[in-house]
PDB file of C-alpha atoms in Angstrom:
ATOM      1  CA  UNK A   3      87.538 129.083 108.409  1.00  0.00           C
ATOM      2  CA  UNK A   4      89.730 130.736 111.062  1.00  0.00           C
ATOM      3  CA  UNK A   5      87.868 134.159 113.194  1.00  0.00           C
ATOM      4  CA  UNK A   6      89.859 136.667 113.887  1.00  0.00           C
ATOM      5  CA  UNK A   7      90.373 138.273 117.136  1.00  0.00           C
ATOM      6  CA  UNK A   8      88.183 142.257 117.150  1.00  0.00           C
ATOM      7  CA  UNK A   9      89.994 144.648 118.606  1.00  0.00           C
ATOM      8  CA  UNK A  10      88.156 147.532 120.679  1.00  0.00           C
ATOM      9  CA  UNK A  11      88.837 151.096 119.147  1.00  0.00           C
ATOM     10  CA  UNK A  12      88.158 154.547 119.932  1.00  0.00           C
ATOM     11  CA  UNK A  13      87.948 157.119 116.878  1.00  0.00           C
ATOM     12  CA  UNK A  14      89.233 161.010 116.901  1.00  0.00           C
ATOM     13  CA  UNK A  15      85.375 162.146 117.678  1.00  0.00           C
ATOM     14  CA  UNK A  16      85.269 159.309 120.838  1.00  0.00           C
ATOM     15  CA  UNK A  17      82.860 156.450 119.434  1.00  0.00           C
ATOM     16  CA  UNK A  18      83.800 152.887 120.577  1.00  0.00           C
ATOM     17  CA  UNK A  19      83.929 150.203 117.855  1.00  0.00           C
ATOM     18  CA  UNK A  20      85.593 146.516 117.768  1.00  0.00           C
ATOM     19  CA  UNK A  21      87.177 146.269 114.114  1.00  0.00           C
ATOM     20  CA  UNK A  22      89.193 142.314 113.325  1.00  0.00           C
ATOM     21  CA  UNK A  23      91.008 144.510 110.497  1.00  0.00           C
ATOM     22  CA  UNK A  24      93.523 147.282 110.362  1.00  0.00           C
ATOM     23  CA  UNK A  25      91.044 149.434 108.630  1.00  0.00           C
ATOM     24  CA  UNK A  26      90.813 153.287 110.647  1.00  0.00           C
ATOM     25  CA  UNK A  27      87.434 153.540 109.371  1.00  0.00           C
ATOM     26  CA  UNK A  28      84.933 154.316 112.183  1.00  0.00           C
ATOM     27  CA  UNK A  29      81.536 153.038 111.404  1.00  0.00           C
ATOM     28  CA  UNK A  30      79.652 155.608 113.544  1.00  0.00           C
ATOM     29  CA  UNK A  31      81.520 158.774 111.659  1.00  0.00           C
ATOM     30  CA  UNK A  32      80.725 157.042 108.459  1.00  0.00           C
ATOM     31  CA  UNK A  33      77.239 156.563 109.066  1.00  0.00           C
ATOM     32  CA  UNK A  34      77.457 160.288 110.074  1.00  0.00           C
ATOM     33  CA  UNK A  35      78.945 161.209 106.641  1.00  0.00           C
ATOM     34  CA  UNK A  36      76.448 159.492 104.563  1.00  0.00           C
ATOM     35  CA  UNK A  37      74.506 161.538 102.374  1.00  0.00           C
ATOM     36  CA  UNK A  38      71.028 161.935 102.429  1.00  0.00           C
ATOM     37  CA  UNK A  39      70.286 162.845  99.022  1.00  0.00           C
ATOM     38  CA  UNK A  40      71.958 162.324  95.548  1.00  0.00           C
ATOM     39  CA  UNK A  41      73.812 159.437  94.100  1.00  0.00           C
ATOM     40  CA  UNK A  42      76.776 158.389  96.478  1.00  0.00           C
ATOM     41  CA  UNK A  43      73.614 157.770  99.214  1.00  0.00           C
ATOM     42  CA  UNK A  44      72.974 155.026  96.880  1.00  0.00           C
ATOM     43  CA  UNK A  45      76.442 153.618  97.539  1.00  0.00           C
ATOM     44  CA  UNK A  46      78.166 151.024 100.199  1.00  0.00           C
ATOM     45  CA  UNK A  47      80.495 153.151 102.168  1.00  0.00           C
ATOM     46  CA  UNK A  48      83.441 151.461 100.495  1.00  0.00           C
ATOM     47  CA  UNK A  49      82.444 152.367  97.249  1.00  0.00           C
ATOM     48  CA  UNK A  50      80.956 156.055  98.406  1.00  0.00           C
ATOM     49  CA  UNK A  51      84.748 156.672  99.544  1.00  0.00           C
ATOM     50  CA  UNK A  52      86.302 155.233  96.823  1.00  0.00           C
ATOM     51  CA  UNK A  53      84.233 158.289  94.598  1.00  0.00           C
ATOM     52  CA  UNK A  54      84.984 160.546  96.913  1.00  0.00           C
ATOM     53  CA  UNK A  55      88.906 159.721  97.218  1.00  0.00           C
ATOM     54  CA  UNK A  56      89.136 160.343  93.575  1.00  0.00           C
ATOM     55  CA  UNK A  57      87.288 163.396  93.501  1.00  0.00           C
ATOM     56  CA  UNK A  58      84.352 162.245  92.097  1.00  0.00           C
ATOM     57  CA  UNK A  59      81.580 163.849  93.629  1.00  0.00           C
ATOM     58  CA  UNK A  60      79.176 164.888  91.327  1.00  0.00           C
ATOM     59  CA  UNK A  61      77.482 163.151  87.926  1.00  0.00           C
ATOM     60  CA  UNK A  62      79.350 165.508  85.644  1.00  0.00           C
ATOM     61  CA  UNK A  63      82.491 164.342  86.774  1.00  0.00           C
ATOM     62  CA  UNK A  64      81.364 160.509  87.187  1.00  0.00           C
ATOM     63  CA  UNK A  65      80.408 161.174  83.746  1.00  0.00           C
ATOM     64  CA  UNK A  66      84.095 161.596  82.810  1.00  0.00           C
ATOM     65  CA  UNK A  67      85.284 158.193  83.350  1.00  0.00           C
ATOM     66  CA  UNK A  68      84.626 154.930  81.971  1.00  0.00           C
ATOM     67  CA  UNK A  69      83.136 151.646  84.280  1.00  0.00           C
ATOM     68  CA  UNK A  70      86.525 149.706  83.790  1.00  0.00           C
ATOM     69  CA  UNK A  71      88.233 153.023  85.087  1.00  0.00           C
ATOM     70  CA  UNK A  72      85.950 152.980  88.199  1.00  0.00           C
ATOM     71  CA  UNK A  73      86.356 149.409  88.626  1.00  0.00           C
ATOM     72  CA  UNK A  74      90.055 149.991  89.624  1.00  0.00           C
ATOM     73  CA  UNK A  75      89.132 152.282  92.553  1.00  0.00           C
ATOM     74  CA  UNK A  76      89.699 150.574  95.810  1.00  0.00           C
ATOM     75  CA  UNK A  77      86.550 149.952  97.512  1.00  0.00           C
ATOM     76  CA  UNK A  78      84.838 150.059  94.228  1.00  0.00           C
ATOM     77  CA  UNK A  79      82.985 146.769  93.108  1.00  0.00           C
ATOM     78  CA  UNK A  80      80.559 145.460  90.078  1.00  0.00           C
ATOM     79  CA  UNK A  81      77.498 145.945  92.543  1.00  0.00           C
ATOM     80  CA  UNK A  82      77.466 149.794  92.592  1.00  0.00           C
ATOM     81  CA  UNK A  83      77.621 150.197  88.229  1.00  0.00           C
ATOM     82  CA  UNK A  84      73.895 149.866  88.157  1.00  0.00           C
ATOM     83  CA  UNK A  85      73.291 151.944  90.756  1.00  0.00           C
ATOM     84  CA  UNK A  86      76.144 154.477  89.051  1.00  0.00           C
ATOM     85  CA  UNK A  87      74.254 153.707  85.621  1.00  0.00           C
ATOM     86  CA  UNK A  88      70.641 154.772  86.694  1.00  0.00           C
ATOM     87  CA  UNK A  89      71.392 157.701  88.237  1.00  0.00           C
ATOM     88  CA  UNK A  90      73.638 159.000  85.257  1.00  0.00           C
ATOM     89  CA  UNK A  91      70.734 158.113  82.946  1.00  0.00           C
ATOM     90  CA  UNK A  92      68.400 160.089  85.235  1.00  0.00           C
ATOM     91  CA  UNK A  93      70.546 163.081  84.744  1.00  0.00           C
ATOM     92  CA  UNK A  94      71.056 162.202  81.511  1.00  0.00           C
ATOM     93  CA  UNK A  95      74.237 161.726  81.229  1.00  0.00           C
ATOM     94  CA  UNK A  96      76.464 158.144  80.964  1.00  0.00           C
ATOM     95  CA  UNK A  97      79.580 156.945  81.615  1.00  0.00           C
ATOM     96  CA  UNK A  98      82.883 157.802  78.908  1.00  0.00           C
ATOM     97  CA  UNK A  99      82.752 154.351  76.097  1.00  0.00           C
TER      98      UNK A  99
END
């Protein structure tokens, strides 16, 4: 297994982070962003921004789409459909068949 090299970077707002990727995301603003309440602070950050990308920010409008249609969101993966699945049923509400 080959490591690759991190490279130091400095986001818009000034923090300091090494990423090994070409990803822009800064960890520290992202951390920042996280909800403290309500279902995406259940989420990974990949999968919180895929949601989010797609305009899905509330359970009404998760409600809308099926889990193979939020499977094809980047970012999105099987891990977060339980997680997605509880807190629709809480509100009592599902995904689309």
């Amino acid at each position: 297994m080959t490591t690759s090299e991190k490279n130091l970077r400095v986001c818009n707002k000034g923090h300091k982070y090494y990423k090994s990727t070409d990803c822009p995301t800064c960890p520290t603003c992202e951390q920042e962003r996280k909800p403290e309440n309500g279902f995406l602070s259940l989420l990974s950050a990949p999968a919180r921004r895929a949601l989010e990308n797609n305009g899905i920010t509330s359970l009404e409008k998760l409600s809308t789409y099926s889990e193979k249609e939020i499977l094809k969101f980047h970012g999105m993966g099987p891990a977060s459909l339980p997680k997605l699945r509880t807190a629709l049923l809480e509100g009592g509400l599902s995904f689309k068949s």
